[in-house]
Coordinates of C-alpha atoms in Angstrom, one line a residue:
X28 CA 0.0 0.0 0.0
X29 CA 1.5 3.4 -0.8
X30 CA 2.2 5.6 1.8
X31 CA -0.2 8.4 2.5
X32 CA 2.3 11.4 2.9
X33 CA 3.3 9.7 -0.9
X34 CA -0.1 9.3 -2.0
X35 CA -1.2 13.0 -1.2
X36 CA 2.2 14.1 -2.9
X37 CA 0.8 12.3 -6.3
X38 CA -2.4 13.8 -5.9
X39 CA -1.0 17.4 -5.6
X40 CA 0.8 16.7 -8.9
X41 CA -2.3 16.6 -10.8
X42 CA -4.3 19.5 -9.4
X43 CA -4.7 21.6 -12.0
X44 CA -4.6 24.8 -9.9
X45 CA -1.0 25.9 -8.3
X46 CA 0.2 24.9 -5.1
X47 CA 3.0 25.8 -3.3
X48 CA 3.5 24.5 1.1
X49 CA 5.6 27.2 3.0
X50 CA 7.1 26.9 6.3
X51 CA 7.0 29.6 9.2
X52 CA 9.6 31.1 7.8
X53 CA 8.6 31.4 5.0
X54 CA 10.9 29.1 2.8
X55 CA 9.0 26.9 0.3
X56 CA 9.1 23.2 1.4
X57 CA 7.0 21.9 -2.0
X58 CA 5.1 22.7 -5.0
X59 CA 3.2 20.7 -7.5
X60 CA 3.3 20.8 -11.4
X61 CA 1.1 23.6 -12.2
X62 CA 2.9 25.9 -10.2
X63 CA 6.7 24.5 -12.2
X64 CA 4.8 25.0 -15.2
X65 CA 3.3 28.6 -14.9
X66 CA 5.7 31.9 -16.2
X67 CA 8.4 31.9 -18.8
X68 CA 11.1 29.9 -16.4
X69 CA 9.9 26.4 -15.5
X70 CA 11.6 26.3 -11.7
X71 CA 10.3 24.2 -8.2
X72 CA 11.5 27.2 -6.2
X73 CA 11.9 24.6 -3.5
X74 CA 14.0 26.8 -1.2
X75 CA 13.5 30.1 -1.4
X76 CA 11.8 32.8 0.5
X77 CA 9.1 33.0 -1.3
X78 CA 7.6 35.9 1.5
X79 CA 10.7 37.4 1.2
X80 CA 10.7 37.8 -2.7
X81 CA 6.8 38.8 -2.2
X82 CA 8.1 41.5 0.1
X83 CA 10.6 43.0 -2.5
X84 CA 8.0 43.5 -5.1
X85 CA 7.3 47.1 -5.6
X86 CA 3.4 46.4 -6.1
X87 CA 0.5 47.0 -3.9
X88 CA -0.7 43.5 -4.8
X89 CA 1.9 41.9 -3.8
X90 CA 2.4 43.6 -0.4
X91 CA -1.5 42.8 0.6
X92 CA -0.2 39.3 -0.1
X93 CA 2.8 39.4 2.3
X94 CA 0.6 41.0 4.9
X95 CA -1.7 38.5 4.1
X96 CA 0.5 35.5 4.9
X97 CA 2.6 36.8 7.1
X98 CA -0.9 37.3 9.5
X99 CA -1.6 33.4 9.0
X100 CA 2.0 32.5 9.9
X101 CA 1.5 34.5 13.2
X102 CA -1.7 32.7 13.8
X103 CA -3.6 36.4 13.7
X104 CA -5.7 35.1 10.8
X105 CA -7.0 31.9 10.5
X106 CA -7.2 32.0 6.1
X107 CA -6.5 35.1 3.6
X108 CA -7.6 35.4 0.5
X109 CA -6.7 37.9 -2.0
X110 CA -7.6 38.7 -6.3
X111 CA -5.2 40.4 -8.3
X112 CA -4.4 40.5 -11.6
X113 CA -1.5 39.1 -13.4
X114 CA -1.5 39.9 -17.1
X115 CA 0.8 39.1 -20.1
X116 CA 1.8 40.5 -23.0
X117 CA -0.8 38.6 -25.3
X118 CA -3.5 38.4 -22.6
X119 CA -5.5 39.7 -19.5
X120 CA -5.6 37.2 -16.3
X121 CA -6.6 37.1 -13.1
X122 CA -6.1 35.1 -10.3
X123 CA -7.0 34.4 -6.9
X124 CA -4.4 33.4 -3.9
X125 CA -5.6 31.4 -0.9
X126 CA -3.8 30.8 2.3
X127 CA -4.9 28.3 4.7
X128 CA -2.7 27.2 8.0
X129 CA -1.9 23.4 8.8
X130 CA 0.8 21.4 11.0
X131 CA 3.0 18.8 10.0
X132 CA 4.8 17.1 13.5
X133 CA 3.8 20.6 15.1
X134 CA 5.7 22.7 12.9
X135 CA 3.0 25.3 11.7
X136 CA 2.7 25.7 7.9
X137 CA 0.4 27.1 5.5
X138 CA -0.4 26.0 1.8
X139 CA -0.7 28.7 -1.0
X140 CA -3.2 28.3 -3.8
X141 CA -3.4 30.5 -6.9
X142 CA -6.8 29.5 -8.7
X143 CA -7.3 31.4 -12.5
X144 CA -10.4 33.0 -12.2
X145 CA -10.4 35.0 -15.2
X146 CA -13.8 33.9 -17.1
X147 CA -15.6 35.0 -14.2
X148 CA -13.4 37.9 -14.1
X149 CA -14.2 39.5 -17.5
X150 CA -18.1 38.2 -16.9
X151 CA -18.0 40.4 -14.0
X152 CA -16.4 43.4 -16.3
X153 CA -19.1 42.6 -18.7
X154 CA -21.5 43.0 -16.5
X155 CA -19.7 46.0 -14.9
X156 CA -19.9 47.4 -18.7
X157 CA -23.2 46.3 -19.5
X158 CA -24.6 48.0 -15.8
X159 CA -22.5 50.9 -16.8
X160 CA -23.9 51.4 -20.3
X161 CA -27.7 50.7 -19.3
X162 CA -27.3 53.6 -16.7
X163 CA -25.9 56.0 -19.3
X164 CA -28.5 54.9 -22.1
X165 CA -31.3 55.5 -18.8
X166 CA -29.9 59.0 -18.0
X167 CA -29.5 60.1 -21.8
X168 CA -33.2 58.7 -22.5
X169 CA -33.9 61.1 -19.2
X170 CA -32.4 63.9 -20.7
X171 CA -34.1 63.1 -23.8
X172 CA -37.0 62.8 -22.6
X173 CA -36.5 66.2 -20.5
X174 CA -35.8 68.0 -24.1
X175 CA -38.5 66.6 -26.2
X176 CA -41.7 66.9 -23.7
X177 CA -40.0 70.8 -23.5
X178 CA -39.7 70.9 -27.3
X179 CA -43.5 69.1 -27.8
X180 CA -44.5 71.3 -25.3
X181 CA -43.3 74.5 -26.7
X182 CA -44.0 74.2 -30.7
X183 CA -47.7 72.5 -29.8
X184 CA -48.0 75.6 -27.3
X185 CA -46.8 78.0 -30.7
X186 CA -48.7 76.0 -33.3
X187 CA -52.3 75.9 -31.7
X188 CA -52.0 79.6 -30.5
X189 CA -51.3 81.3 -33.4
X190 CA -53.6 83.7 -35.2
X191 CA -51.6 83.0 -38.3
X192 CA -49.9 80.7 -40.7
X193 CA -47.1 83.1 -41.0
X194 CA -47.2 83.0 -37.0
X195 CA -47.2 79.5 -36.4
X196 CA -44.2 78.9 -39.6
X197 CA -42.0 82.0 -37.5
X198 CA -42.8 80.6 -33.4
X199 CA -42.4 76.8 -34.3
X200 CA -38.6 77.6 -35.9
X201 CA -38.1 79.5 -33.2
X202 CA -38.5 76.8 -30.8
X203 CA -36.8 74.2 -32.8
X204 CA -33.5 76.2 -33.1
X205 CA -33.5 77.1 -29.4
X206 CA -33.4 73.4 -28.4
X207 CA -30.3 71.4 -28.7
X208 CA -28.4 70.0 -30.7
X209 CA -30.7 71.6 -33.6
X210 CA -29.5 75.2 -34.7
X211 CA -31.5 76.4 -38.0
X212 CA -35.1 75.7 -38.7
X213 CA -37.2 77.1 -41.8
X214 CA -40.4 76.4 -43.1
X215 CA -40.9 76.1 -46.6
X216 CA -43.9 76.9 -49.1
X217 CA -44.2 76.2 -52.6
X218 CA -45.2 78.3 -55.7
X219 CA -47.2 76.4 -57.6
X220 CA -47.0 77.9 -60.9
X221 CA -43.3 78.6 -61.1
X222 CA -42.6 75.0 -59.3
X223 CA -40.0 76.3 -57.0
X224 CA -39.9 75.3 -52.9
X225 CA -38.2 78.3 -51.1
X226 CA -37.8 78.9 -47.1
X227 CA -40.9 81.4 -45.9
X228 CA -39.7 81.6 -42.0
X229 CA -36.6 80.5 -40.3
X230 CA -34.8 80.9 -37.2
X231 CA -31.3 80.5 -36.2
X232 CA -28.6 80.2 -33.0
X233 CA -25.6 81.5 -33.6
X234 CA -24.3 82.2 -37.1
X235 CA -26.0 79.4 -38.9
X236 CA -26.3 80.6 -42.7
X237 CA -29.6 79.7 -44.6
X238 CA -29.7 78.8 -48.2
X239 CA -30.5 82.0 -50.4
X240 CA -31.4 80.0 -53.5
X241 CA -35.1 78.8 -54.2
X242 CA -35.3 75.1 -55.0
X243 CA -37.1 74.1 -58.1
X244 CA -39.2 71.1 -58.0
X245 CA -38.0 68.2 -60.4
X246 CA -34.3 69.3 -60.4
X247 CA -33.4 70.0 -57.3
X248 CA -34.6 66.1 -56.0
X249 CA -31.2 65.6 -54.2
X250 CA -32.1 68.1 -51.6
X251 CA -34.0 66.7 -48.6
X252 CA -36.4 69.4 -48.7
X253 CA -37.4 68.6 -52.3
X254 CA -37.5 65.1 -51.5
X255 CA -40.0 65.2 -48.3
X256 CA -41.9 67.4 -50.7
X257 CA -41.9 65.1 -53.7
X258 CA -42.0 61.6 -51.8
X259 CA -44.3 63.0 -48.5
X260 CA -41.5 61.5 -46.5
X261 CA -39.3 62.5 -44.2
X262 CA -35.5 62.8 -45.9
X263 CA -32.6 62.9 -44.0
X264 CA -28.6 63.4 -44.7
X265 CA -26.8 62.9 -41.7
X266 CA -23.4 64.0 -42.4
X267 CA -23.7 66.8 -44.6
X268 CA -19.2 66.9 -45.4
X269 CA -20.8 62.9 -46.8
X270 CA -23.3 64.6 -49.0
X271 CA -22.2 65.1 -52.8
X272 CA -23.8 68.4 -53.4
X273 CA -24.2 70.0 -50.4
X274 CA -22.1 72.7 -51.3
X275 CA -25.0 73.4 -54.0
X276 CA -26.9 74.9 -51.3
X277 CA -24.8 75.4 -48.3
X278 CA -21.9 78.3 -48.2
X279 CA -18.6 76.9 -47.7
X280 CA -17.8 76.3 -44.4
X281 CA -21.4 75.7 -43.4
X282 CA -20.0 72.3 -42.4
X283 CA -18.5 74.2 -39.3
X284 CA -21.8 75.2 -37.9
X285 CA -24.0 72.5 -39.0
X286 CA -23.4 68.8 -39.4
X287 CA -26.7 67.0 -40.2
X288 CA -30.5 67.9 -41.7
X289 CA -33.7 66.6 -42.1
X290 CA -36.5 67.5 -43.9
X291 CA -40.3 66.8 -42.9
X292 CA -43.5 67.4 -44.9
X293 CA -46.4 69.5 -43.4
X294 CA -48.9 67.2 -44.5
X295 CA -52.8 66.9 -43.2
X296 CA -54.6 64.2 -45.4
X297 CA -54.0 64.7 -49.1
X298 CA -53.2 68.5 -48.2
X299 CA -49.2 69.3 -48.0
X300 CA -48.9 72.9 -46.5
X301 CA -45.0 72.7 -47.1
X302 CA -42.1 71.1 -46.0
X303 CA -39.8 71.8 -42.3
X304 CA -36.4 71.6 -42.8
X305 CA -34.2 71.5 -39.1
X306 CA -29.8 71.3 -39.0
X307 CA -28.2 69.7 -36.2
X308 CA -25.1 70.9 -34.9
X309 CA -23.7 67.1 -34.7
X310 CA -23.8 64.4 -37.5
X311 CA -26.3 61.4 -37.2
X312 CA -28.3 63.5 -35.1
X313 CA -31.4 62.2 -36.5
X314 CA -31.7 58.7 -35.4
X315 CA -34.8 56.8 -35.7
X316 CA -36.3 58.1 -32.0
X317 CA -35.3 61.8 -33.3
X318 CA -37.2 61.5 -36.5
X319 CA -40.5 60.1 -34.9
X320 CA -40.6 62.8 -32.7
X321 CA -40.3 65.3 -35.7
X322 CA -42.5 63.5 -37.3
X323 CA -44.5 63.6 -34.4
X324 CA -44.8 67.5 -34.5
X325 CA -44.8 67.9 -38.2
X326 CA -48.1 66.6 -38.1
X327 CA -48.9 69.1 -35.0
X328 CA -48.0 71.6 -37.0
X329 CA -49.7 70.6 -40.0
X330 CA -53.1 70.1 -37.9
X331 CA -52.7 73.6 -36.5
X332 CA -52.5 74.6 -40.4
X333 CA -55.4 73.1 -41.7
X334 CA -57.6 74.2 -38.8
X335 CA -56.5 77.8 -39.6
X336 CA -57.4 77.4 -43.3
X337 CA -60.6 75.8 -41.8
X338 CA -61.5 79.1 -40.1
X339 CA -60.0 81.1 -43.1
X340 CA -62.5 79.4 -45.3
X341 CA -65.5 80.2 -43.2
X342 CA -65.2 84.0 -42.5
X343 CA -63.6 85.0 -45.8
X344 CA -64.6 84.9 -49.7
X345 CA -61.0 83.9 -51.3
X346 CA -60.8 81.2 -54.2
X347 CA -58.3 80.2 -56.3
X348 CA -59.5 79.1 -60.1
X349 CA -57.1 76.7 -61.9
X350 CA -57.5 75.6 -65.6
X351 CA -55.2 73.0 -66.4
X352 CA -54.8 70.4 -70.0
X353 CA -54.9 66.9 -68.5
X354 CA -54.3 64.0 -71.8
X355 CA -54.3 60.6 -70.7
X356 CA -56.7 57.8 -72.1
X357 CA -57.7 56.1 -68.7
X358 CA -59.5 59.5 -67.3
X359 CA -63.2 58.2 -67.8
X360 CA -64.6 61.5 -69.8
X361 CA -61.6 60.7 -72.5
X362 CA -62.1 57.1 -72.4
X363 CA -65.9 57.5 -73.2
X364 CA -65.4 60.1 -75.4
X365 CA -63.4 57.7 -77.5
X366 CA -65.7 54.9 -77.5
X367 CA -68.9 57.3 -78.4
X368 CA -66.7 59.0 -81.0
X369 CA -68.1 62.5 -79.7
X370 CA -67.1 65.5 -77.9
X371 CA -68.1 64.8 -74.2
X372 CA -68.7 68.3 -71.6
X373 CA -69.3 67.3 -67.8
X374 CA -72.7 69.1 -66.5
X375 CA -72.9 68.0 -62.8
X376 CA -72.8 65.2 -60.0
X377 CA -75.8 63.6 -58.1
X378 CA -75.8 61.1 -55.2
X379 CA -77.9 58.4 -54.0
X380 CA -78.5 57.2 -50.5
X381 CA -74.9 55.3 -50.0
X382 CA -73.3 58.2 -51.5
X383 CA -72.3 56.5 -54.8
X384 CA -71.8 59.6 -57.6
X385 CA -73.5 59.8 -60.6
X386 CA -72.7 62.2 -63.3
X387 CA -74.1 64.1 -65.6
X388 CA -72.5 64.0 -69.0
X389 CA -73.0 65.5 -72.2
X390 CA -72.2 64.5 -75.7
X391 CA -72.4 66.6 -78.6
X392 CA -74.1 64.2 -81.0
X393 CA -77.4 62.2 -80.9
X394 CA -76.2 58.4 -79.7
X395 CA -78.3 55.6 -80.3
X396 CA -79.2 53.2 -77.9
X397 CA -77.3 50.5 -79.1
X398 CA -74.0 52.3 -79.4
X399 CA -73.5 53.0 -75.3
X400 CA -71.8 50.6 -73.8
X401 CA -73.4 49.3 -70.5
X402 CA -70.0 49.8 -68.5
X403 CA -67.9 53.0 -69.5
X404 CA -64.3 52.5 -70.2
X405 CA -63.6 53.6 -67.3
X406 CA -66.1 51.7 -65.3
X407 CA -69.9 52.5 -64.0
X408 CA -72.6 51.9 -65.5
X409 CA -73.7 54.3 -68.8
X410 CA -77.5 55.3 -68.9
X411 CA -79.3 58.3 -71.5
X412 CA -81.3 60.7 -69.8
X413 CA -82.6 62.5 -72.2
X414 CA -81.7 63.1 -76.5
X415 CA -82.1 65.3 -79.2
X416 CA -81.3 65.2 -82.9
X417 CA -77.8 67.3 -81.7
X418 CA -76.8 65.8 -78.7
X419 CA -77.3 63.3 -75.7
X420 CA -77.1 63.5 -71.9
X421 CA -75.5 60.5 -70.5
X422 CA -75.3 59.3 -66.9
X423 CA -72.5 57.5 -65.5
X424 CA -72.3 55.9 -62.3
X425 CA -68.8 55.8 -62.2
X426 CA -66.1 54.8 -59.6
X427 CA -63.0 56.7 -61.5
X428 CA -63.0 58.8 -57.9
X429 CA -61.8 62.1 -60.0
X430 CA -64.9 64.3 -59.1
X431 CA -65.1 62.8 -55.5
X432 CA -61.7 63.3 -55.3
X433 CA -61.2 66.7 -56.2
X434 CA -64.4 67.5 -53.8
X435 CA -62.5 66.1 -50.9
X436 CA -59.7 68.8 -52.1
X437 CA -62.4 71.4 -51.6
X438 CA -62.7 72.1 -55.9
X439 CA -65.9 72.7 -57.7
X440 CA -65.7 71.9 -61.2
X441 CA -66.7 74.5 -63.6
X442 CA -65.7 72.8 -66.8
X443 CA -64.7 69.4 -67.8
X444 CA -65.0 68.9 -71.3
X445 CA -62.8 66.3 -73.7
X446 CA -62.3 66.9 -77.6
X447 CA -59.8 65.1 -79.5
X448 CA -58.4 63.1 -76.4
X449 CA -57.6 66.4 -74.5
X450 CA -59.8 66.9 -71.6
X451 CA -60.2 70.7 -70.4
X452 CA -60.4 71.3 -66.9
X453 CA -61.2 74.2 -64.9
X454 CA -61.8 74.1 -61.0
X455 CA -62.6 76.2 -57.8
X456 CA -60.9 75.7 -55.0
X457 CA -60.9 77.6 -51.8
X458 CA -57.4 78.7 -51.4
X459 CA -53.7 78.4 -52.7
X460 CA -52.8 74.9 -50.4
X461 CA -55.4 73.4 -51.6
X462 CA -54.8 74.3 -55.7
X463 CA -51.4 72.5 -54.8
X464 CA -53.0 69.4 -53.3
X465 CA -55.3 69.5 -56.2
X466 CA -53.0 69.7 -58.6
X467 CA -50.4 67.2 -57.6
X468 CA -53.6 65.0 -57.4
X469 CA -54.2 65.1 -60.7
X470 CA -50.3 64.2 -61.8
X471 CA -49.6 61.6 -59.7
X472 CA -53.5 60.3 -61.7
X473 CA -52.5 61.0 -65.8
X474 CA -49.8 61.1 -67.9
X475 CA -49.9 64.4 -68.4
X476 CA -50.9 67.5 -66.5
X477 CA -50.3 71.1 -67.8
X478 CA -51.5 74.2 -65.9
X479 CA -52.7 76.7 -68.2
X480 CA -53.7 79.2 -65.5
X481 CA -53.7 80.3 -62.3
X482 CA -55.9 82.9 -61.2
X483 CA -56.8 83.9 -57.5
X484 CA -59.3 86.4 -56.7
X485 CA -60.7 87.6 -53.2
X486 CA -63.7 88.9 -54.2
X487 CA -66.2 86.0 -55.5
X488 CA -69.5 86.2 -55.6
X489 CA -71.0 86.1 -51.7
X490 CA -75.1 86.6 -52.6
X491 CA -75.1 83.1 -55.0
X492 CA -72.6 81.0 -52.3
X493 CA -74.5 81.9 -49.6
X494 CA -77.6 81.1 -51.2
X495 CA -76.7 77.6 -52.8
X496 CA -75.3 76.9 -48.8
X497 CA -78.7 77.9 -47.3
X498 CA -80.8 75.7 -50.1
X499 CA -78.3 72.9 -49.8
X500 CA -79.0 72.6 -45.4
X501 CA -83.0 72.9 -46.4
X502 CA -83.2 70.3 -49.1
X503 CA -83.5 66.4 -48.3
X504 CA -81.3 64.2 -50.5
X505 CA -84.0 62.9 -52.5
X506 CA -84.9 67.0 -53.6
X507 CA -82.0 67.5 -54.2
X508 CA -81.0 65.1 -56.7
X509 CA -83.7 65.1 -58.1
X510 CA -83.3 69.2 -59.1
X511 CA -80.3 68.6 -60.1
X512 CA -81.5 65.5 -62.7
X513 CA -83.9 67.7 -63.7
X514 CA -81.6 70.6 -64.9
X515 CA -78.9 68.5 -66.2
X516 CA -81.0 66.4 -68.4
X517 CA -82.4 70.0 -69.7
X518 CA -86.2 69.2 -67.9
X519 CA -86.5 72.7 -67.6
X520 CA -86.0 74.0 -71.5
X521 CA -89.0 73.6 -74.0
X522 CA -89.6 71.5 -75.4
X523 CA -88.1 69.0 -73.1
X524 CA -85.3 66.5 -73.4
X525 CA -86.4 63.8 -71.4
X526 CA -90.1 63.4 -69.4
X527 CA -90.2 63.0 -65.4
X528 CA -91.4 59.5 -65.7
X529 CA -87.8 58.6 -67.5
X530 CA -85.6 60.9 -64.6
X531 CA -88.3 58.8 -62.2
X532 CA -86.9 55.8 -63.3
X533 CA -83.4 57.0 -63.3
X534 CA -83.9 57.3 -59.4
X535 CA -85.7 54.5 -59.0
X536 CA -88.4 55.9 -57.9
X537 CA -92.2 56.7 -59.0
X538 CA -93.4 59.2 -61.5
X539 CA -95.7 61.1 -58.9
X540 CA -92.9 61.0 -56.2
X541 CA -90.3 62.2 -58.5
X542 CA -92.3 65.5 -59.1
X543 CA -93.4 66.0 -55.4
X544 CA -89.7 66.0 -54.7
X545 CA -89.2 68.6 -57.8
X546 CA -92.0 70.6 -56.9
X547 CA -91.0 70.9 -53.1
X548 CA -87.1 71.8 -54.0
X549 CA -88.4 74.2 -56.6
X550 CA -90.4 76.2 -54.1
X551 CA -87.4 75.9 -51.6
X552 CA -85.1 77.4 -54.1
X553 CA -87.9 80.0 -54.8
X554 CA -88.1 81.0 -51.0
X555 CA -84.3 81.7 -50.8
X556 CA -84.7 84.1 -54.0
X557 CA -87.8 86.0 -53.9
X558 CA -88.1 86.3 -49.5

């Protein structure tokens, strides 16, 4: 049987931790193989002082550990323990030493361990890191937070008080280039007839310049503005010494002052009122929290806007005519114009109870029967109302969307009319925002759009508006449809064009119903002129 002192000497040997036994002098009596194999110079160091050497070393590691064992030695401690690092050239380690007392034929002596604890070293660090970086992201989402309920605040406080458009464009810049890291703000409008995009209001900190060109629509499309314009989408360059032409609209050494830009539409609906256009004073300032928040109060400010325009509307008489050439064969007048062979003229819009449209259409030729084709190129269904010898009034329930469409927009069409695939149209609309929204309907529809005028006027007509609102609110649905079948299938001229049983039917209603509607809107209409 193998002796036990020998057996727990083998046992040592294959420990894979370092071990070293030390006397009470401190003179190393025995180590094991780890500890010969660890540093650059294999050695037992069976022999020396190894408190001694520990004491020499001009490192505040190394004297805790001399303290450390020299207590144990005394007896004043009964174990010590102790981390420290211990790196290398090629990598980072840590270690921890442990001193425990024993006796061996009472001569007191202690054992030293060194166990590598490095892995759970650098997952503490890691965690250390990760604790450290979770606290900063915490207090910069603070401070963000901080800024952009004071910013949201402040330009919802400027947008919804204003008397004015021109007052809410000048007090939201303001705000935005009073709040860091943002230092230039400007609002943009467009022109619609000279297609150019050009700052209205702007504010500044500092000596930010501001682009003195105007921006034209369709060449300048590199520009964020432009593009948030153009695309109704926020565009974004966030290192503006990155950007290829930015020196097309930024003085040299602009780069000094501002870093990065985004550009927001002012967009409520289909309506775009402009575009904002904020500089940072720091590249990739505009990360994806910025941008919603921007986002957030373009469409503040775009609300405040509309509900201006809203009030506008109601207490003043402006409008804003625009005639524009629009040829493309899928709009549904130049489609059916096509297929009837004739020159086609819109006369007005009806609707029934679920608010499907039906218009009134008029072709310059007498069409039989036979030649209308039960669904319009377009789509809807294609009626007559009423014919002559020289001409035809067709009604088309159609779901093109134009006419609803340009309602939504606030337009009244005037004229509509289509000869030799070119259809002529000429619309009111209630102010210049909305004769842009119109109009860049109407191109992103067709092929092609040309304006051929633009014509704003502030003095309309008040007696026949404010009459046509008051018989509108008095007349049921049913009366008024059925007026405005009546006048657009020419009931009213002599002889007639069509009877009321056939506009009866077109309603799908009786004869005798049919006129007491007539009759009743008739004397309505009546009232408002002759009381």
């Amino acid at each position: 049987m193998v002796p036990r002192q020998e057996l727990a000497a083998a046992a040592l040997e294959t420990l894979p931790v370092t071990v070293a036994v030390i006397d009470d002098e401190g003179e190393i009596l025995l180590t094991n193989r780890s500890w010969r194999d660890f540093g650059p110079d294999p050695d037992d160091h069976v022999g020396a002082d190894y408190v001694a050497t520990a004491a020499t070393a001009d490192d505040e590691h190394a004297r805790r550990a001399t303290a450390g064992i020299e207590a144990v030695l005394a007896g004043e401690r009964d174990s010590f323990e102790m981390e420290y690092p211990c790196h290398s050239a090629d990598e980072k380690r840590w270690f921890m030493m442990r001193v425990n007392p024993f006796t061996d034929d009472g001569q007191r002596l202690v054992s030293l361990v060194h166990l590598e604890i490095t892995e759970r070293k650098l997952a503490e660090i890691a965690a250390e890191e990760n604790a450290r970086q979770v606290r900063d992201e915490r207090e910069a989402l603070e401070h963000v937070l901080e800024r952009v309920d004071g910013l949201v605040r402040n330009v919802t406080d400027a947008a919804v008080g204003a008397e004015t458009r021109a007052e809410i464009e000048h007090e939201v810049c303001a705000c935005l280039a009073e709040t860091d890291p943002y230092v230039l703000a400007w609002i943009g409008r467009t022109d619609i007839t000279a297609q150019r995009l050009s700052p209205h209001e702007w504010a500044s900190r500092g000596d930010v310049p501001l682009e003195d060109d105007e921006l034209v629509i369709g060449t300048d499309e590199e520009h964020p503005a432009v593009r948030a314009f153009v695309d109704d989408e926020a565009a974004v360059i966030q290192d503006l010494e990155s950007a290829a032409d930015a020196d097309r609209w930024w003085p040299t050494g602009a780069g000094d002052v501002v870093r990065s830009v985004t550009a927001l539409p002012l967009s409520y609906g289909d309506l775009t009122y402009g575009v904002l256009v904020v500089f940072a004073a720091e590249a990739d300032a505009f990360d994806d929290r910025e941008l919603l928040v921007l986002e957030s109060l373009a469409g503040t400010i775009a609300t405040a806007m509309n509900a201006l325009e809203v009030r506008r509307m109601l207490t003043t008489e402006t409008v804003v005519s625009v005639e524009v050439a629009i040829e493309d064969p899928s709009l549904f007048v130049t489609a059916l114009s096509a297929t009837l062979e004739a020159a086609i003229s819109y006369r007005g819009v009806t609707y029934d109870g679920d608010g499907t449209p039906h218009l009134s259409l008029h072709a310059d030729r007498a069409i039989a029967p036979e030649d209308v084709p039960d669904v319009s190129p377009a789509g809807g269904d294609v009626t007559i109302l009423s014919q002559t010898d020289g001409r035809t009034i067709l009604e088309i329930t159609t779901d093109d969307g134009l006419v609803t469409a340009l309602s939504e927009h606030g337009a009244v069409i005037r004229e509509l009319t289509v000869t030799d695939t070119v259809a002529d149209l000429t619309v009111e609309l209630p102010d210049g925002r909305s004769a842009r929204s119109a109009y860049d309907l109407l191109e992103r529809r067709y092929e092609r759009v040309e304006l051929v005028s633009y014509h704003e006027t502030t003095e309309p007509t008040p007696t026949r508006e404010s009459i046509t609102t008051r018989l509108e609110s008095s007349l049921t649905d049913r009366q008024l449809t059925a007026l405005r079948k009546a006048y657009y299938a020419n009931y009213f001229e002599w002889p007639r064009d069509v009877s009321g049983e056939e506009l009866a039917e077109s309603m799908g209603i009786s004869r005798s119903t049919f006129h007491q509607h007539l009759r009743t809107a008739q004397r309505k209409l009546l009232d408002e002129l002759l009381e």
